[in-house]
Tab-separated table of C-alpha atoms and ligand atoms in Angstrom:
chain	number	residue	atom	x	y	z
A	1	UNK	CA	-14.693	-14.248	-16.897
A	2	UNK	CA	-12.208	-11.626	-17.923
A	3	UNK	CA	-8.410	-10.687	-15.733
A	4	UNK	CA	-5.387	-9.501	-16.103
A	5	UNK	CA	-3.262	-12.288	-16.573
A	6	UNK	CA	0.781	-11.674	-15.781
A	7	UNK	CA	2.459	-13.626	-18.318
A	8	UNK	CA	5.766	-12.525	-18.010
A	9	UNK	CA	7.877	-8.997	-17.938
A	10	UNK	CA	5.854	-6.429	-19.333
A	11	UNK	CA	3.452	-8.337	-20.633
A	12	UNK	CA	0.167	-8.794	-18.877
A	13	UNK	CA	-2.758	-8.953	-21.207
A	14	UNK	CA	-7.004	-8.835	-20.928
A	15	UNK	CA	-7.491	-12.572	-20.777
A	16	UNK	CA	-10.573	-14.980	-21.204
A	17	UNK	CA	-10.042	-17.017	-17.711
A	18	UNK	CA	-11.559	-20.061	-15.302
A	19	UNK	CA	-14.209	-18.717	-13.153
A	20	UNK	CA	-13.407	-18.613	-9.569
A	21	UNK	CA	-15.337	-21.343	-7.622
A	22	UNK	CA	-15.891	-21.226	-3.327
A	23	UNK	CA	-14.358	-24.074	-1.871
A	24	UNK	CA	-15.289	-24.493	1.606
A	25	UNK	CA	-14.634	-21.573	3.876
A	26	UNK	CA	-14.338	-18.926	0.883
A	27	UNK	CA	-16.791	-16.921	-0.923
A	28	UNK	CA	-16.500	-15.302	-4.842
A	29	UNK	CA	-16.269	-11.756	-4.177
A	30	UNK	CA	-17.439	-9.657	-7.708
A	31	UNK	CA	-14.633	-7.263	-7.659
A	32	UNK	CA	-16.142	-3.513	-7.507
A	33	UNK	CA	-13.165	-1.548	-7.051
A	34	UNK	CA	-9.319	-2.745	-7.442
A	35	UNK	CA	-6.312	-0.098	-6.439
A	36	UNK	CA	-3.175	-0.369	-8.984
A	37	UNK	CA	-0.460	-0.790	-6.556
A	38	UNK	CA	3.181	-0.230	-7.070
A	39	UNK	CA	4.216	-3.180	-6.588
A	40	UNK	CA	2.545	-4.669	-8.840
A	41	UNK	CA	3.754	-2.150	-11.348
A	42	UNK	CA	6.916	-2.681	-9.876
A	43	UNK	CA	6.275	-7.004	-10.271
A	44	UNK	CA	5.013	-6.139	-13.882
A	45	UNK	CA	8.206	-5.323	-14.884
A	46	UNK	CA	10.076	-8.614	-13.449
A	47	UNK	CA	12.445	-6.516	-11.667
A	48	UNK	CA	10.781	-7.362	-7.730
A	49	UNK	CA	10.806	-11.151	-8.311
A	50	UNK	CA	7.692	-11.038	-6.286
A	51	UNK	CA	5.007	-11.469	-9.129
A	52	UNK	CA	5.483	-15.164	-10.687
A	53	UNK	CA	3.965	-15.557	-14.350
A	54	UNK	CA	0.464	-17.118	-14.522
A	55	UNK	CA	-0.592	-15.106	-11.638
A	56	UNK	CA	-3.502	-12.340	-11.413
A	57	UNK	CA	-2.690	-9.582	-9.316
A	58	UNK	CA	-4.586	-6.929	-7.445
A	59	UNK	CA	-4.666	-7.242	-3.451
A	60	UNK	CA	-6.476	-3.738	-2.888
A	61	UNK	CA	-9.741	-4.088	-3.936
A	62	UNK	CA	-13.464	-4.472	-2.775
A	63	UNK	CA	-17.059	-5.673	-3.972
A	64	UNK	CA	-20.012	-8.090	-3.857
A	65	UNK	CA	-20.669	-11.425	-2.378
A	66	UNK	CA	-21.356	-13.389	-5.228
A	67	UNK	CA	-21.701	-16.227	-4.397
A	68	UNK	CA	-21.164	-19.057	-0.907
A	69	UNK	CA	-19.114	-22.133	-0.566
A	70	UNK	CA	-20.143	-24.720	1.929
A	71	UNK	CA	-20.884	-24.009	5.082
A	72	UNK	CA	-20.619	-20.500	4.915
A	73	UNK	CA	-22.185	-18.518	7.480
A	74	UNK	CA	-22.540	-15.164	8.396
A	75	UNK	CA	-22.919	-13.718	5.261
A	76	UNK	CA	-24.902	-13.261	2.516
A	77	UNK	CA	-25.414	-13.035	-1.405
A	78	UNK	CA	-25.109	-9.540	-2.187
A	79	UNK	CA	-23.236	-7.800	0.829
A	80	UNK	CA	-20.378	-5.786	0.250
A	81	UNK	CA	-16.992	-6.507	1.968
A	82	UNK	CA	-13.842	-4.763	1.819
A	83	UNK	CA	-11.436	-7.841	1.277
A	84	UNK	CA	-7.783	-8.199	3.370
A	85	UNK	CA	-5.726	-9.337	1.216
A	86	UNK	CA	-3.075	-10.903	3.579
A	87	UNK	CA	-4.238	-14.729	5.106
A	88	UNK	CA	-2.019	-17.629	6.532
A	89	UNK	CA	-2.289	-21.053	6.642
A	90	UNK	CA	-0.601	-22.106	9.563
A	91	UNK	CA	-1.618	-25.676	10.032
A	92	UNK	CA	-3.664	-25.733	13.861
A	93	UNK	CA	-3.161	-22.124	14.147
A	94	UNK	CA	-0.769	-19.394	14.036
A	95	UNK	CA	0.431	-17.782	17.221
A	96	UNK	CA	1.748	-14.850	15.157
A	97	UNK	CA	-0.281	-11.689	13.801
A	98	UNK	CA	-0.459	-12.187	10.461
A	99	UNK	CA	2.013	-10.000	8.398
A	100	UNK	CA	4.925	-11.225	10.795
A	101	UNK	CA	3.855	-14.992	10.162
A	102	UNK	CA	5.928	-16.962	8.051
A	103	UNK	CA	2.781	-18.561	6.712
A	104	UNK	CA	1.582	-15.937	5.411
A	105	UNK	CA	-0.069	-15.180	2.147
A	106	UNK	CA	-1.020	-13.078	-0.040
A	107	UNK	CA	-4.138	-12.770	-2.606
A	108	UNK	CA	-2.894	-11.669	-5.846
A	109	UNK	CA	0.688	-12.382	-5.122
A	110	UNK	CA	0.454	-15.794	-4.058
A	111	UNK	CA	-3.159	-16.786	-5.668
A	112	UNK	CA	-5.227	-15.241	-8.531
A	113	UNK	CA	-6.066	-11.689	-7.158
A	114	UNK	CA	-8.825	-9.093	-8.116
A	115	UNK	CA	-7.800	-7.472	-11.478
A	116	UNK	CA	-10.677	-9.646	-12.547
A	117	UNK	CA	-14.240	-10.018	-12.393
A	118	UNK	CA	-14.264	-12.521	-10.077
A	119	UNK	CA	-11.992	-13.385	-6.785
A	120	UNK	CA	-12.127	-16.216	-4.580
A	121	UNK	CA	-11.041	-15.757	-0.789
A	122	UNK	CA	-11.276	-16.667	2.382
A	123	UNK	CA	-14.333	-15.738	4.703
A	124	UNK	CA	-11.579	-14.472	7.581
A	125	UNK	CA	-10.605	-12.441	4.697
A	126	UNK	CA	-13.879	-10.404	4.627
A	127	UNK	CA	-14.583	-6.997	6.514
A	128	UNK	CA	-18.472	-6.036	5.850
A	129	UNK	CA	-18.143	-2.672	3.860
A	130	UNK	CA	-19.864	0.030	5.836
A	131	UNK	CA	-22.750	1.334	3.962
A	132	UNK	CA	-21.056	5.282	3.437
A	133	UNK	CA	-17.928	3.875	2.214
A	134	UNK	CA	-17.820	3.963	-1.251
A	135	UNK	CA	-16.211	1.732	-3.406
A	136	UNK	CA	-13.824	4.056	-4.354
A	137	UNK	CA	-12.534	4.321	-0.852
A	138	UNK	CA	-12.849	0.811	-0.243
A	139	UNK	CA	-10.158	0.122	-2.125
A	140	UNK	CA	-8.043	2.710	-0.495
A	141	UNK	CA	-8.552	0.487	2.774
A	142	UNK	CA	-5.432	-1.837	1.526
A	143	UNK	CA	-2.875	0.606	1.450
A	144	UNK	CA	-4.173	2.876	4.334
A	145	UNK	CA	-4.184	-0.283	7.225
A	146	UNK	CA	-0.337	-0.384	5.739
A	147	UNK	CA	0.403	3.200	6.377
A	148	UNK	CA	-1.637	2.870	9.890
A	149	UNK	CA	0.130	-0.265	10.441
A	150	UNK	CA	3.536	2.211	10.348
A	151	UNK	CA	2.311	4.866	12.198
A	152	UNK	CA	1.266	2.139	15.164
A	153	UNK	CA	4.373	1.152	15.345
A	154	UNK	CA	5.653	4.123	15.172
A	155	UNK	CA	6.717	6.185	18.196
A	156	UNK	CA	5.162	9.853	17.585
A	157	UNK	CA	4.262	12.151	20.219
A	158	UNK	CA	1.756	15.204	20.129
A	159	UNK	CA	3.395	18.113	18.030
A	160	UNK	CA	6.324	16.143	17.211
A	161	UNK	CA	8.369	17.126	13.647
A	162	UNK	CA	7.569	14.226	11.192
A	163	UNK	CA	9.090	13.810	7.192
A	164	UNK	CA	7.528	11.364	4.956
A	165	UNK	CA	10.455	10.366	1.770
A	166	UNK	CA	8.590	9.236	-0.829
A	167	UNK	CA	5.267	11.046	-1.612
A	168	UNK	CA	3.238	8.620	-3.515
A	169	UNK	CA	0.086	6.345	-2.236
A	170	UNK	CA	1.677	4.910	0.522
A	171	UNK	CA	3.586	8.090	1.320
A	172	UNK	CA	0.517	10.650	0.836
A	173	UNK	CA	-1.609	7.825	3.341
A	174	UNK	CA	1.777	8.059	6.017
A	175	UNK	CA	1.539	11.969	6.257
A	176	UNK	CA	-2.379	10.847	7.444
A	177	UNK	CA	-1.915	8.358	9.515
A	178	UNK	CA	1.086	10.578	11.262
A	179	UNK	CA	-1.356	12.925	11.330
A	180	UNK	CA	-3.903	10.532	13.091
A	181	UNK	CA	-1.459	9.646	15.476
A	182	UNK	CA	-0.071	13.223	16.824
A	183	UNK	CA	2.244	14.718	14.253
A	184	UNK	CA	2.787	18.636	14.141
A	185	UNK	CA	5.070	19.644	11.393
A	186	UNK	CA	4.889	17.215	8.583
A	187	UNK	CA	7.202	18.117	5.812
A	188	UNK	CA	6.582	15.957	2.697
A	189	UNK	CA	9.863	14.354	-0.009
A	190	UNK	CA	9.760	14.017	-3.566
A	191	UNK	CA	10.928	14.551	-6.527
A	192	UNK	CA	7.789	14.828	-8.728
A	193	UNK	CA	5.902	18.551	-8.772
A	194	UNK	CA	2.921	16.730	-9.244
A	195	UNK	CA	2.842	14.727	-6.449
A	196	UNK	CA	4.264	17.034	-3.896
A	197	UNK	CA	1.626	19.537	-4.812
A	198	UNK	CA	-0.761	16.810	-3.501
A	199	UNK	CA	1.284	16.399	-0.534
A	200	UNK	CA	0.456	19.981	0.209
A	201	UNK	CA	-3.402	19.644	-0.863
A	202	UNK	CA	-3.592	16.916	1.585
A	203	UNK	CA	-2.293	18.637	4.616
A	204	UNK	CA	2.471	19.109	4.507
A	205	UNK	CA	3.185	21.695	6.147
A	206	UNK	CA	6.277	21.778	3.632
A	207	UNK	CA	7.141	20.081	0.649
A	208	UNK	CA	10.801	19.488	-0.943
A	209	UNK	CA	11.948	18.291	-4.111
A	210	UNK	CA	14.809	16.341	-3.706
A	211	UNK	CA	16.094	17.684	-7.295
A	212	UNK	CA	16.441	21.234	-6.506
A	213	UNK	CA	18.136	21.038	-3.289
A	214	UNK	CA	20.454	19.059	-0.553
A	215	UNK	CA	16.840	17.541	1.419
A	216	UNK	CA	18.534	16.112	4.440
A	217	UNK	CA	20.686	19.543	5.118
A	218	UNK	CA	17.337	21.501	4.804
A	219	UNK	CA	15.224	19.303	6.514
A	220	UNK	CA	17.828	19.985	9.367
A	221	UNK	CA	18.194	23.412	9.199
A	222	UNK	CA	13.863	23.545	9.123
A	223	UNK	CA	13.993	21.412	12.011
A	224	UNK	CA	17.011	22.324	14.492
A	225	UNK	CA	18.632	19.077	13.724
A	226	UNK	CA	16.278	17.305	12.124
A	227	UNK	CA	12.645	15.841	12.498
A	228	UNK	CA	11.950	13.441	15.269
A	229	UNK	CA	10.226	10.830	12.935
A	230	UNK	CA	10.767	9.662	9.432
A	231	UNK	CA	8.530	7.262	6.950
A	232	UNK	CA	10.755	6.399	3.989
A	233	UNK	CA	7.791	5.113	1.330
A	234	UNK	CA	10.191	4.028	-1.747
A	235	UNK	CA	12.978	1.718	-0.963
A	236	UNK	CA	16.116	2.849	-2.390
A	237	UNK	CA	19.286	3.536	-1.131
A	238	UNK	CA	19.000	7.029	-1.404
A	239	UNK	CA	15.608	8.044	0.054
A	240	UNK	CA	16.656	5.161	2.621
A	241	UNK	CA	19.472	7.254	3.425
A	242	UNK	CA	17.499	10.336	3.240
A	243	UNK	CA	14.935	9.082	5.974
A	244	UNK	CA	18.055	8.984	7.969
A	245	UNK	CA	19.725	11.800	7.390
A	246	UNK	CA	16.990	13.915	8.308
A	247	UNK	CA	15.842	12.796	11.406
A	248	UNK	CA	17.610	14.116	14.557
A	249	UNK	CA	20.007	12.236	17.200
A	250	UNK	CA	18.102	9.400	18.904
A	251	UNK	CA	15.105	10.011	16.587
A	252	UNK	CA	13.208	6.966	14.593
A	253	UNK	CA	12.618	6.272	11.381
A	254	UNK	CA	10.251	4.065	9.906
A	255	UNK	CA	10.945	2.229	6.323
A	256	UNK	CA	7.699	1.327	4.790
A	257	UNK	CA	9.204	1.490	0.894
A	258	UNK	CA	10.053	-2.000	-0.715
A	259	UNK	CA	12.292	-2.101	-3.667
A	260	UNK	CA	15.774	-2.658	-3.819
A	261	UNK	CA	16.496	-6.021	-1.874
A	262	UNK	CA	20.255	-4.680	-0.905
A	263	UNK	CA	21.163	-0.683	-0.196
A	264	UNK	CA	23.753	0.995	0.641
A	265	UNK	CA	23.711	3.106	3.929
A	266	UNK	CA	25.563	5.164	6.455
A	267	UNK	CA	26.097	2.732	9.505
A	268	UNK	CA	28.217	4.908	11.754
A	269	UNK	CA	25.669	7.646	11.139
A	270	UNK	CA	22.906	5.291	12.825
A	271	UNK	CA	25.397	3.763	15.573
A	272	UNK	CA	27.098	6.823	16.734
A	273	UNK	CA	23.710	8.807	16.992
A	274	UNK	CA	21.629	6.107	18.245
A	275	UNK	CA	19.164	5.858	15.795
A	276	UNK	CA	16.184	3.891	15.946
A	277	UNK	CA	15.304	2.409	12.473
A	278	UNK	CA	12.084	-0.232	11.881
A	279	UNK	CA	10.712	-1.602	8.793
A	280	UNK	CA	6.607	-1.846	8.663
A	281	UNK	CA	4.883	-4.488	6.538
A	282	UNK	CA	1.011	-5.011	6.029
A	283	UNK	CA	-0.941	-4.931	8.884
A	284	UNK	CA	-2.926	-7.306	11.091
A	285	UNK	CA	-6.312	-7.047	11.760
A	286	UNK	CA	-6.705	-4.231	13.899
A	287	UNK	CA	-5.010	-1.945	11.635
A	288	UNK	CA	-7.068	-2.868	8.595
A	289	UNK	CA	-10.556	-2.049	10.583
A	290	UNK	CA	-9.055	1.070	11.373
A	291	UNK	CA	-8.709	1.782	7.972
A	292	UNK	CA	-12.169	1.162	7.103
A	293	UNK	CA	-13.176	3.237	10.083
A	294	UNK	CA	-10.839	6.233	9.789
A	295	UNK	CA	-12.278	6.044	5.247
A	296	UNK	CA	-16.262	5.301	5.941
A	297	UNK	CA	-15.991	8.224	9.066
A	298	UNK	CA	-14.919	10.639	6.518
A	299	UNK	CA	-12.247	11.413	9.189
A	300	UNK	CA	-9.838	11.647	6.194
A	301	UNK	CA	-9.857	13.301	2.884
A	302	UNK	CA	-8.379	10.978	0.990
A	303	UNK	CA	-10.273	11.193	-2.064
A	304	UNK	CA	-7.881	13.348	-3.867
A	305	UNK	CA	-5.636	10.117	-4.138
A	306	UNK	CA	-7.580	8.496	-6.945
A	307	UNK	CA	-6.153	10.334	-9.813
A	308	UNK	CA	-7.917	7.772	-12.544
A	309	UNK	CA	-10.491	5.440	-12.443
A	310	UNK	CA	-10.818	2.486	-15.628
A	311	UNK	CA	-12.550	-0.654	-16.758
A	312	UNK	CA	-9.959	-3.552	-17.083
A	313	UNK	CA	-9.569	-3.254	-20.397
A	314	UNK	CA	-7.618	-0.347	-19.816
A	315	UNK	CA	-5.402	-2.057	-17.142
A	316	UNK	CA	-2.621	-3.386	-19.631
A	317	UNK	CA	-1.887	0.209	-20.843
A	318	UNK	CA	-2.262	1.664	-17.574
A	319	UNK	CA	0.513	-0.600	-16.422
A	320	UNK	CA	2.619	-0.124	-19.469
A	321	UNK	CA	2.595	3.521	-19.170
A	322	UNK	CA	3.191	3.437	-15.427
A	323	UNK	CA	6.329	1.053	-15.483
A	324	UNK	CA	7.422	2.993	-17.918
A	325	UNK	CA	7.030	6.057	-16.052
A	326	UNK	CA	4.940	7.865	-18.669
A	327	UNK	CA	2.362	8.557	-16.144
A	328	UNK	CA	2.474	10.048	-12.735
A	329	UNK	CA	-0.806	9.256	-11.831
A	330	UNK	CA	-1.254	8.849	-7.656
A	331	UNK	CA	-3.958	6.053	-7.482
A	332	UNK	CA	-5.761	4.271	-10.431
A	333	UNK	CA	-8.079	2.456	-9.438
A	334	UNK	CA	-10.101	-0.528	-11.952
A	335	UNK	CA	-13.774	-1.521	-12.037
A	336	UNK	CA	-13.789	-4.901	-13.531
B	401	LIG	ZN1	-0.274	-2.766	-2.728
């Protein structure tokens, strides 16, 4: 079968690789749609160190069951499924939520993922795809779950003011997740005019281009001292710092961005203003089910995020142009 094989920094050709076979408790999924994730693009450049050569990436996906492992019950060949890429392999059961488990693993990082025609996954990773959920939206359930999780662990009261720093796919979906939780005014911050336009289309009340103004000062002025809650969806020093500075004394800051391992930050600003800063990583089964419900019910308008749908063969060039910063497409879906 065909797959995008990560061979090393900036090198991920389409290769013919061995077909996956379903072991006990697993099924083979024929991939119908898989989203290109920023973490994969970052991994592709070799800078994040979170992708190892010899791996097929791809963790935002849905498809049709093509083959059942021995003893698999409750599923049939032809069933549509949305796959939760996080899993744990803790011996004797896992007392932790899946995203906090020391044994957590990710399909597409620790084992072959879905930039391929077929992929083997555990039945514990399967969620039935509702009939009303398109393949395209099904591929957005994973990033949606990431942002619903971030919203869930962040205190947001009805009509509180929220800033989202960085409105790539995760930031845009975080806006929608904050809305679901009752956010009032939402301010989107980015340096891409295109992404800020999309943020407006998806319901941001105000957008700020960091290259045109002092974003933290502008937000504090607009909100009388800062937003109640900020989400950071980039993962670099300046954006982490901005997320803190844009938030009022005693406010809540949630970091979803995962990029630079070490960042520089004004610690005094956090201590003397009693800021609560928390990390948010992944999701659990509840968040994943909520994401499927949110997208299949049509409650959230996520379709504008998908700016390109392409076959697997275009993958290598798309990765190259994304990593080189030559294209600003928000979400690309591959159809292997
Ligand atoms: Zn992702």
